[in-house]
Coordinates of C-alpha atoms and ligand atoms in Angstrom, one line a residue:
Chain P
M6 CA 121.7 88.1 90.2
Q7 CA 125.4 87.4 91.0
Q8 CA 124.4 84.3 92.8
E9 CA 122.7 82.9 89.7
T10 CA 125.8 83.0 87.6
S11 CA 127.9 81.4 90.2
F12 CA 125.2 78.7 90.7
Q13 CA 125.3 77.8 87.0
A14 CA 129.0 77.4 87.0
Y15 CA 128.8 75.1 90.0
P16 CA 127.4 71.7 88.9
S17 CA 129.7 70.9 85.9
S18 CA 133.0 71.3 87.9
K19 CA 131.8 70.1 91.2
L20 CA 129.8 67.0 90.2
E21 CA 132.7 65.5 88.3
K22 CA 134.9 65.7 91.3
T23 CA 132.4 64.0 93.7
G24 CA 131.4 61.5 91.1
K25 CA 128.0 59.9 90.6
P26 CA 125.9 59.0 93.7
S27 CA 126.2 55.3 94.2
G28 CA 122.9 53.9 92.8
K29 CA 120.9 54.9 95.8
K30 CA 117.8 57.2 95.2
I31 CA 118.1 60.6 96.6
R32 CA 115.4 61.8 99.0
V33 CA 113.8 65.0 98.0
G34 CA 111.2 65.7 100.6
H35 CA 111.9 67.0 104.1
R36 CA 111.8 63.9 106.4
K37 CA 110.0 65.5 109.4
T38 CA 107.4 67.2 107.2
Q39 CA 106.6 64.0 105.4
L40 CA 106.2 62.2 108.6
Q41 CA 103.9 64.9 109.9
N42 CA 101.8 64.7 106.8
R43 CA 101.3 60.9 107.0
L44 CA 100.4 61.1 110.6
F45 CA 97.9 63.8 109.9
F46 CA 96.1 61.8 107.2
A47 CA 96.2 58.6 109.3
A48 CA 94.6 60.4 112.2
A49 CA 92.0 62.0 110.0
A50 CA 91.0 58.6 108.5
V51 CA 90.7 57.0 112.0
L52 CA 88.6 60.0 113.2
F53 CA 86.3 59.7 110.2
L54 CA 85.6 56.0 110.9
V55 CA 85.0 56.6 114.6
C56 CA 82.5 59.4 113.7
V57 CA 80.6 57.2 111.2
S58 CA 80.2 54.5 113.8
F59 CA 79.2 57.0 116.4
L60 CA 76.4 58.6 114.4
D61 CA 74.6 55.2 114.1
L62 CA 73.6 55.9 110.5
S63 CA 70.6 54.0 109.3
W64 CA 70.7 52.8 105.7
E65 CA 66.9 52.2 105.8
Q66 CA 66.1 55.8 106.6
F67 CA 68.4 57.0 103.9
T68 CA 66.8 54.9 101.2
N69 CA 63.3 55.8 102.3
G70 CA 64.2 59.5 102.2
L71 CA 65.7 59.0 98.8
S72 CA 62.5 57.5 97.4
S73 CA 60.4 60.4 98.6
I74 CA 62.6 62.9 96.8
P75 CA 60.9 62.6 93.4
N76 CA 57.5 63.2 95.0
I77 CA 58.5 66.5 96.7
A78 CA 60.5 67.5 93.7
S79 CA 57.5 67.2 91.4
K80 CA 55.5 69.4 93.8
V81 CA 58.3 72.0 93.8
M82 CA 58.5 71.9 90.0
T83 CA 55.0 73.5 89.7
I84 CA 56.1 77.1 90.1
S85 CA 53.5 79.7 91.0
F86 CA 54.1 83.4 90.5
D87 CA 51.3 84.5 92.9
A88 CA 53.7 85.2 95.7
L89 CA 56.2 87.2 93.6
P90 CA 55.4 90.7 95.1
D91 CA 55.7 89.3 98.7
L92 CA 58.9 87.4 97.9
T93 CA 60.7 90.4 96.2
D94 CA 59.7 92.5 99.1
G95 CA 61.0 89.9 101.6
M96 CA 64.3 89.5 99.6
L97 CA 64.8 93.3 99.6
T98 CA 64.2 93.3 103.4
S99 CA 66.8 90.6 103.8
I100 CA 69.4 92.5 101.8
I101 CA 68.6 95.7 103.7
I102 CA 69.0 93.8 107.0
A103 CA 72.4 92.5 105.8
F104 CA 73.5 95.9 104.6
L105 CA 72.6 97.7 107.8
T106 CA 74.2 95.1 109.9
V107 CA 77.4 95.3 108.0
V108 CA 77.5 99.1 108.0
I109 CA 76.9 99.4 111.8
S110 CA 79.4 96.6 112.5
V111 CA 82.1 98.3 110.4
V112 CA 81.7 101.5 112.4
L113 CA 82.0 99.6 115.6
S114 CA 84.9 97.5 114.5
I115 CA 87.4 99.8 112.9
L116 CA 88.8 101.4 116.0
L117 CA 88.4 98.3 118.1
A118 CA 90.5 96.4 115.6
F119 CA 93.4 98.9 116.2
L120 CA 92.9 98.3 119.9
I121 CA 93.5 94.5 119.6
A122 CA 96.1 94.4 116.9
E123 CA 99.3 93.3 118.7
N124 CA 101.6 95.7 116.9
I125 CA 99.7 98.9 117.6
T126 CA 97.5 98.3 120.6
P127 CA 97.8 101.3 123.0
V128 CA 96.9 99.3 126.1
K129 CA 98.1 95.7 125.9
W130 CA 95.9 94.2 128.6
A131 CA 92.8 95.8 127.3
G132 CA 93.5 94.4 123.9
R133 CA 94.0 91.0 125.4
V134 CA 90.7 91.2 127.4
L135 CA 88.8 92.3 124.3
R136 CA 90.3 89.4 122.3
Y137 CA 88.8 86.9 124.8
I138 CA 85.4 88.7 124.8
L139 CA 85.4 88.4 121.0
L140 CA 86.3 84.7 121.2
V141 CA 83.3 84.1 123.5
I142 CA 81.0 86.0 121.1
R143 CA 82.2 83.9 118.2
T144 CA 81.7 80.6 120.0
V145 CA 78.0 81.4 120.5
P146 CA 76.2 80.4 117.2
T147 CA 74.7 83.3 115.2
T148 CA 71.2 81.6 115.5
I149 CA 71.4 81.9 119.3
W150 CA 72.3 85.6 119.0
V151 CA 69.3 86.2 116.7
L152 CA 67.0 84.2 119.0
L153 CA 68.1 86.2 122.0
A154 CA 67.4 89.4 120.0
V155 CA 64.0 88.1 119.0
A156 CA 63.3 87.2 122.6
S157 CA 64.1 90.7 123.8
M158 CA 62.7 92.8 120.9
G159 CA 60.0 90.6 119.3
F160 CA 60.0 89.2 115.7
G161 CA 61.2 91.4 112.9
S162 CA 64.0 93.1 111.1
M163 CA 65.2 95.1 114.2
A164 CA 65.9 91.8 116.0
G165 CA 67.7 90.5 112.9
V166 CA 70.0 93.5 112.8
L167 CA 70.7 93.5 116.5
G168 CA 71.3 89.8 116.7
L169 CA 73.6 89.8 113.7
I170 CA 75.7 92.7 114.9
F171 CA 77.5 90.6 117.5
P172 CA 78.9 87.9 115.3
T173 CA 79.5 90.3 112.4
S174 CA 81.5 92.8 114.5
S175 CA 83.4 90.0 116.1
Y176 CA 84.3 88.6 112.7
L177 CA 85.2 92.1 111.3
I178 CA 87.4 93.1 114.3
K179 CA 89.3 89.9 114.1
S180 CA 89.9 90.1 110.3
F181 CA 90.8 93.8 110.4
A182 CA 93.2 93.2 113.2
A183 CA 94.9 90.4 111.3
Q184 CA 95.3 92.7 108.3
I185 CA 96.8 95.4 110.5
E186 CA 99.3 93.0 112.0
E187 CA 100.2 91.7 108.6
S188 CA 100.9 95.0 106.9
G189 CA 101.9 97.6 109.5
D190 CA 105.2 97.1 111.2
E191 CA 107.6 99.1 109.2
T192 CA 105.2 102.1 108.8
I193 CA 104.5 102.0 112.5
E194 CA 108.2 102.1 113.3
A195 CA 108.7 105.2 111.0
M196 CA 105.7 107.0 112.5
R197 CA 106.8 106.4 116.0
A198 CA 110.2 107.6 115.1
V199 CA 108.9 111.0 114.0
G200 CA 107.1 111.4 117.3
A201 CA 103.6 110.7 116.0
S202 CA 100.8 110.0 118.5
W203 CA 98.7 106.9 118.5
L204 CA 95.8 108.4 116.6
Q205 CA 98.2 110.0 114.1
I206 CA 99.9 106.6 113.5
V207 CA 96.5 105.0 112.9
F208 CA 95.1 107.6 110.6
K209 CA 98.1 108.9 108.8
G210 CA 100.3 105.8 108.8
L211 CA 98.1 102.8 108.7
L212 CA 94.6 103.6 107.4
P213 CA 95.7 104.7 103.9
G214 CA 97.2 101.3 103.2
L215 CA 94.4 99.4 104.9
L216 CA 91.3 100.9 103.3
L217 CA 91.3 98.6 100.3
P218 CA 92.0 95.4 102.2
F219 CA 89.3 96.4 104.7
L220 CA 86.9 97.0 101.8
A221 CA 87.6 93.5 100.5
I222 CA 86.9 92.0 103.9
V223 CA 83.7 94.0 104.2
S224 CA 82.5 92.9 100.7
F225 CA 83.2 89.3 101.6
R226 CA 81.3 89.6 104.9
F227 CA 78.3 91.2 103.2
E228 CA 78.1 88.3 100.8
M229 CA 78.0 85.9 103.8
E230 CA 75.6 88.2 105.6
V231 CA 73.0 88.0 102.8
A232 CA 73.0 84.2 102.9
E233 CA 72.8 84.3 106.7
T234 CA 69.8 86.7 106.8
V235 CA 67.9 84.5 104.5
M236 CA 68.4 81.5 106.8
L237 CA 67.9 83.5 110.0
G238 CA 64.6 84.8 108.8
M239 CA 63.3 81.4 109.5
V240 CA 63.8 81.9 113.2
G241 CA 62.1 85.3 113.2
A242 CA 64.7 87.8 112.1
G243 CA 62.6 89.2 109.3
G244 CA 63.1 89.2 105.6
I245 CA 62.4 86.4 103.0
G246 CA 63.3 83.6 105.4
V247 CA 60.0 84.2 107.3
L248 CA 58.1 83.6 104.0
L249 CA 60.1 80.5 103.2
Q250 CA 59.4 79.1 106.6
D251 CA 55.7 79.7 106.2
Y252 CA 55.6 78.0 102.8
I253 CA 57.3 75.0 104.2
S254 CA 55.0 74.7 107.2
Y255 CA 51.9 74.9 105.0
Y256 CA 53.2 72.7 102.2
E257 CA 53.0 75.5 99.7
F258 CA 55.7 74.1 97.5
A259 CA 54.8 76.1 94.4
D260 CA 55.5 79.4 96.2
L261 CA 58.5 77.9 97.9
A262 CA 59.9 77.1 94.5
L263 CA 59.8 80.7 93.4
G264 CA 61.3 81.8 96.7
I265 CA 64.2 79.4 96.3
I266 CA 64.8 80.7 92.8
I267 CA 64.8 84.3 94.0
V268 CA 67.2 83.5 96.8
F269 CA 69.5 81.6 94.4
V270 CA 69.6 84.4 91.9
T271 CA 70.1 87.1 94.5
I272 CA 72.9 85.3 96.3
F273 CA 74.5 84.4 93.0
A274 CA 74.4 88.1 91.9
V275 CA 75.7 89.4 95.2
E276 CA 78.6 86.9 95.1
L277 CA 79.4 87.9 91.5
I278 CA 79.4 91.6 92.3
S279 CA 81.5 91.2 95.4
N280 CA 84.0 89.0 93.6
R281 CA 84.2 91.6 90.9
V282 CA 84.7 94.3 93.5
R283 CA 87.5 92.3 95.3
S284 CA 89.5 91.6 92.1
R285 CA 89.2 95.2 91.2
L286 CA 90.6 96.2 94.6
A287 CA 93.4 93.7 94.4
R288 CA 94.7 95.2 91.2
R289 CA 94.9 98.7 92.6
Chain O
M26 CA 130.9 122.5 120.5
T27 CA 127.8 121.2 122.1
T28 CA 127.3 117.6 122.9
I29 CA 124.2 116.3 121.1
L30 CA 124.1 112.8 122.4
K31 CA 125.7 111.0 125.3
V32 CA 125.1 107.3 125.6
E33 CA 126.4 105.6 128.7
G34 CA 126.5 101.9 129.7
L35 CA 123.8 100.9 127.2
V36 CA 122.7 97.3 127.6
K37 CA 120.0 95.5 125.7
A38 CA 118.9 92.0 126.6
Y39 CA 116.1 90.8 124.3
T40 CA 113.4 88.6 125.8
G41 CA 114.7 85.1 125.0
G42 CA 118.2 86.0 126.3
T43 CA 120.1 87.5 123.4
L44 CA 122.5 90.1 124.8
A45 CA 122.5 92.5 121.8
L46 CA 124.3 95.4 123.5
K47 CA 126.9 94.8 126.3
G48 CA 127.4 98.3 127.7
I49 CA 128.0 100.8 125.0
D50 CA 129.4 104.3 125.6
L51 CA 129.2 106.8 122.8
T52 CA 129.3 110.6 122.6
V53 CA 128.1 112.6 119.5
E54 CA 129.2 116.2 119.1
E55 CA 127.5 118.8 117.0
G56 CA 128.2 118.4 113.3
E57 CA 129.7 115.0 113.5
F58 CA 129.0 112.4 110.8
I59 CA 129.6 109.1 112.5
A60 CA 129.6 105.7 110.7
V61 CA 128.8 102.7 112.8
I62 CA 130.3 99.6 111.2
G63 CA 130.2 95.9 112.1
P64 CA 129.0 92.6 110.8
S65 CA 125.3 91.6 110.8
G66 CA 124.1 90.7 114.2
A67 CA 126.7 93.0 115.9
G68 CA 123.9 95.1 117.4
K69 CA 124.0 98.2 115.2
S70 CA 120.2 98.4 114.6
T71 CA 119.6 97.7 118.3
L72 CA 121.9 100.6 119.2
L73 CA 120.2 103.1 116.9
R74 CA 116.7 102.0 118.1
S75 CA 117.7 102.3 121.7
I76 CA 118.7 105.9 121.2
N77 CA 115.2 107.0 120.1
R78 CA 113.6 104.3 122.2
L79 CA 111.9 102.4 119.5
I80 CA 113.5 99.7 121.6
E81 CA 113.5 100.0 125.4
P82 CA 117.1 99.5 126.6
T83 CA 117.6 97.2 129.6
E84 CA 120.3 99.3 131.3
G85 CA 122.2 102.5 130.8
T86 CA 121.3 106.1 129.9
V87 CA 120.9 108.1 126.7
A88 CA 121.1 111.9 127.2
F89 CA 119.9 114.0 124.3
L90 CA 121.0 117.7 124.4
G91 CA 121.9 117.2 128.1
E92 CA 118.5 115.7 129.0
V93 CA 118.3 112.0 130.1
M94 CA 115.5 110.4 128.1
N95 CA 113.0 107.9 129.4
S96 CA 109.7 106.5 128.3
N97 CA 107.7 107.6 131.4
S98 CA 105.8 110.3 129.7
K99 CA 104.4 109.9 126.2
R100 CA 104.5 113.6 125.6
S101 CA 108.2 114.1 126.4
L102 CA 109.0 111.0 124.4
R103 CA 107.2 112.5 121.4
R104 CA 109.1 115.8 121.8
W105 CA 112.5 114.0 121.9
R106 CA 111.6 111.8 118.9
A107 CA 110.4 114.8 116.9
Q108 CA 114.0 116.2 117.2
I109 CA 115.7 113.0 116.1
G110 CA 115.2 112.0 112.4
M111 CA 115.4 108.4 111.3
I112 CA 116.2 106.8 108.0
F113 CA 115.5 103.1 107.4
Q114 CA 116.9 100.3 105.2
H115 CA 113.4 99.7 103.7
Y116 CA 112.5 103.4 103.6
N117 CA 109.3 102.7 105.7
L118 CA 107.1 105.1 103.8
V119 CA 103.3 105.1 103.7
N120 CA 103.1 103.5 100.3
R121 CA 99.6 104.7 99.4
S122 CA 100.1 108.3 100.4
S123 CA 101.6 111.0 98.2
V124 CA 105.3 111.8 98.2
L125 CA 104.5 115.2 99.7
E126 CA 102.3 113.8 102.4
N127 CA 105.1 111.3 103.4
V128 CA 107.6 114.2 103.8
L129 CA 105.0 116.2 105.8
H130 CA 104.8 113.3 108.2
G131 CA 108.1 114.6 109.5
R132 CA 106.0 117.4 111.1
L133 CA 103.6 115.2 113.0
G134 CA 105.6 115.2 116.2
Y135 CA 105.3 118.9 116.4
M136 CA 101.5 119.0 115.8
S137 CA 98.6 118.4 118.1
P138 CA 97.3 114.8 117.7
L139 CA 94.0 116.1 116.1
A140 CA 95.6 118.5 113.7
G141 CA 97.9 115.7 112.6
V142 CA 95.0 113.3 112.1
L143 CA 93.2 115.8 110.0
G144 CA 96.3 116.6 108.0
R145 CA 96.3 120.3 108.9
Y146 CA 99.8 121.0 107.8
S147 CA 100.7 124.7 107.8
E148 CA 101.3 126.4 104.4
E149 CA 105.0 127.1 105.4
D150 CA 105.5 123.4 106.1
K151 CA 104.0 122.4 102.7
Q152 CA 106.2 125.0 100.9
A153 CA 109.3 123.8 102.8
A154 CA 108.5 120.2 101.9
V155 CA 108.1 121.0 98.2
D156 CA 111.4 123.0 98.3
L157 CA 113.1 120.1 100.0
L158 CA 111.9 117.6 97.5
T159 CA 113.0 119.8 94.6
K160 CA 116.4 120.1 96.2
V161 CA 116.8 116.3 96.4
G162 CA 115.8 115.9 92.8
L163 CA 112.2 114.8 93.2
G164 CA 110.6 118.0 92.1
N165 CA 108.5 116.1 89.5
E166 CA 107.5 113.4 91.9
V167 CA 105.8 115.6 94.6
F168 CA 102.3 114.4 93.8
K169 CA 103.0 110.8 92.9
R170 CA 102.1 108.0 95.1
A171 CA 105.1 106.8 97.2
D172 CA 105.0 103.3 95.8
E173 CA 105.4 104.6 92.2
L174 CA 109.0 105.5 92.9
S175 CA 112.2 103.6 92.6
G176 CA 114.1 102.4 95.6
G177 CA 116.6 105.3 95.4
Q178 CA 113.8 107.8 95.0
M179 CA 111.9 106.3 98.0
Q180 CA 115.0 106.6 100.1
R181 CA 115.4 110.3 99.2
V182 CA 111.8 110.7 100.3
G183 CA 112.7 109.0 103.6
I184 CA 115.7 111.5 103.9
S185 CA 113.4 114.4 103.2
R186 CA 111.0 113.2 105.9
A187 CA 113.8 113.1 108.4
I188 CA 115.1 116.6 107.4
M189 CA 111.6 118.0 107.6
Q190 CA 111.7 117.3 111.3
Q191 CA 114.4 119.9 111.6
P192 CA 116.3 117.5 113.8
K193 CA 119.5 117.9 115.8
L194 CA 120.4 114.3 115.1
I195 CA 119.7 111.8 112.3
L196 CA 119.9 108.1 112.8
A197 CA 120.3 106.1 109.6
D198 CA 120.0 102.3 109.7
E199 CA 121.7 100.8 106.7
P200 CA 120.2 103.4 104.3
I201 CA 121.9 101.9 101.2
A202 CA 121.7 98.2 102.0
S203 CA 118.8 97.6 99.6
L204 CA 120.1 99.9 96.8
D205 CA 122.3 99.4 93.7
P206 CA 125.7 101.1 93.7
K207 CA 124.6 104.2 91.7
S208 CA 121.5 105.0 93.8
S209 CA 123.7 104.2 96.9
S210 CA 126.1 107.0 96.2
V211 CA 123.2 109.4 95.4
V212 CA 121.6 108.6 98.7
M213 CA 124.8 108.8 100.7
D214 CA 125.6 112.2 99.1
T215 CA 122.1 113.4 99.9
I216 CA 122.3 112.4 103.5
Y217 CA 125.9 113.8 103.9
E218 CA 125.3 117.2 102.2
N219 CA 122.0 117.9 104.1
C220 CA 123.5 117.0 107.4
R221 CA 126.6 119.1 106.8
S222 CA 124.9 122.2 105.5
R223 CA 122.2 122.2 108.2
G224 CA 124.6 121.3 111.0
I225 CA 122.8 118.0 111.8
A226 CA 124.8 115.3 113.6
C227 CA 124.4 111.9 112.0
L228 CA 124.9 108.3 113.1
V229 CA 124.8 106.0 110.2
N230 CA 124.9 102.2 110.3
L231 CA 126.9 100.7 107.4
H232 CA 128.4 97.4 106.8
Q233 CA 130.5 98.6 103.9
V234 CA 133.8 99.8 105.2
E235 CA 134.7 101.8 102.0
V236 CA 131.5 103.8 102.2
A237 CA 132.1 104.5 105.9
K238 CA 135.7 105.7 105.2
K239 CA 134.6 107.9 102.4
Y240 CA 132.0 109.9 104.3
A241 CA 132.6 109.6 108.1
T242 CA 134.3 112.1 110.3
R243 CA 134.5 109.4 112.9
I244 CA 134.0 105.6 112.8
V245 CA 132.7 103.4 115.5
G246 CA 133.2 99.7 115.2
I247 CA 130.8 97.3 116.9
K248 CA 131.3 93.6 117.4
G249 CA 129.2 91.2 119.4
G250 CA 127.4 94.0 121.1
A251 CA 130.5 95.8 122.3
K252 CA 132.3 98.9 121.0
V253 CA 135.7 97.7 119.7
F254 CA 136.8 100.8 117.8
D255 CA 136.2 104.6 118.0
G256 CA 138.4 106.9 116.1
S257 CA 139.0 108.8 112.9
P258 CA 138.9 107.0 109.5
E259 CA 142.6 107.2 109.2
E260 CA 143.1 105.4 112.5
L261 CA 141.1 102.5 111.3
T262 CA 143.8 100.1 110.2
E263 CA 143.4 96.9 108.1
E264 CA 144.0 94.7 111.2
M265 CA 141.3 96.6 113.0
I266 CA 138.9 96.0 110.2
Y267 CA 139.7 92.3 110.1
D268 CA 139.3 92.1 113.8
I269 CA 135.8 93.7 113.6
Y270 CA 134.6 91.4 110.8
Q271 CA 136.4 88.3 112.1
G272 CA 134.7 85.3 110.6
K273 CA 132.3 87.5 108.5
E274 CA 134.9 89.0 106.1
H275 CA 132.6 88.6 103.1
E276 CA 130.2 91.3 104.6
M277 CA 132.8 94.1 104.5
H278 CA 132.4 94.9 100.8
A279 CA 129.0 93.4 100.2
Q280 CA 126.9 95.9 98.1
A281 CA 123.2 95.0 98.1
S282 CA 122.6 92.4 100.8
G283 CA 119.4 90.5 100.6
E284 CA 118.3 91.3 104.2
Ligands
ADP323 N1 113.5 91.7 118.3 C1 114.5 90.9 118.7 N2 114.3 89.8 119.5 C2 115.3 89.0 119.9 N3 116.6 89.2 119.4 C3 116.8 90.2 118.5 C4 115.8 91.1 118.1 N4 116.3 92.0 117.3 C5 117.7 91.6 117.1 N5 118.0 90.6 117.9 C6 119.3 89.9 118.1 O1 120.2 90.9 118.6 C7 121.4 90.8 118.0 C8 121.8 92.2 117.3 O2 120.9 92.4 116.3 P1 120.9 93.8 115.4 O3 120.9 94.9 116.3 O4 119.8 93.7 114.4 O5 122.3 93.7 114.7 P2 122.8 94.4 113.3 O6 121.9 95.6 113.1 O7 124.2 94.8 113.6 O8 122.8 93.4 112.2 C9 121.3 89.7 116.9 O9 121.9 88.6 117.5 C10 119.9 89.5 116.7 O10 119.6 88.2 116.4
MG324 MG1 120.7 95.8 111.3

């Protein structure tokens, strides 16, 4: 407050003494930052051109593909409601797979997140090791995890849940840990100072403030998970994806159309709800 | 008089090379209210945190009630810390917990880890916490959430949490640096009266010399990580003060710093 008043008094007296700047324009930006920005965009442009030439894009294939779109589109336009019971059943299964995966992953993730968060980890090296394991898990694509699960358990929802737990837990642990690192330092200091043990610091000091942010992360992940299960059904993880895959293989475009609509409506609804939940949480 | 704290040859070198403490000796007797003054960066916070080992000192010893502290055993460390209260510039409360719960956190160091996690505070502790809050003028705020309070009120919760530990020593790191003048004097009075009436020794970091002179039974001046003054408020001459704050004179009287 005090600074503001002194600041207002400053220009009138000071500028007159120093006089006007001599015609030269005054630079506003930070020189090094500007340079970095330009370098970044130049590099991105070059990289883009290199990539385009590398992919060997064929204009012919592209136009051919474009011309066959109306044909397929008209087939998809003829919607059939014959498969409605199957499809709703499949969609429900997909949602359940997503839900189970997220719940199990949350249980696995919460304590592990406190193990790797730099500011509260009880055993530094164990946290570090776990970080690398998670990194490896994340670099393996979700599809591969599901395929591995399918290979060991056979097709179906169980394989879906098992396969998705790995990438989901790894995502949750990392996001939870980032949240812990961002919000905890001062509380941790106070709790250590009263002689609290590690578990007491976690449960009494940190969790009360973390529950809402954690819920926001979980709702966001659930939203991703539903979309993911639909897609992964196509490789045998159960749910509506299996049906969609069948319809495509057998050219049953009328059923496929209904399936796509159901998926669209569901994902749209889930996103809407989870957005609503998150903005509610943010205001608390 | 019993000696509460004996600090000898305390050195702290941070990773990166900053030598924050260059061999500090300091003795705290029972009932003393000691103000530690010095410009920002002098090492006041480092000194306080090295005492309860929130920071691991590089060299030197800290003896609390005749016992040399170390960080070898988690259990003894908890026991020592439980007997040393701490008050922070930013209050460091658990914002989403109730005021009462925050004060009860002062008992965690005396409870088994599991009882603490489950929040099994004894009825006596709860009653004592409510009484304490009433005494510091927060009787109507007991069940509010901590982040619903004003800065001055939050700091009084912080003080209550420290008192709740029934400590022998309280460390206060710039307790009024984020407060307006009126709340500042309420907070300083609260700390002072509680420490005096309960016979708790207190080490309080301050950068305002006037406040230090008003409350302290003894003043310690720190400059560049070394102790340059240790004596009664009367002994602290103007030249001394200017020497301590050399080059940073503007900080001597600063009220609310933006730290
Ligand atoms: N975590 C840290 N890592 C490295 N240097 C630090 C750290 N904390 C404080 N310092 C440095 O140690 C010196 C003393 O800091 P501090 O104890 O906070 O002083 P004061 O509380 O008197 O302002 C300063 O030079 C500061 O920059
Ligand atoms: Mg400080």
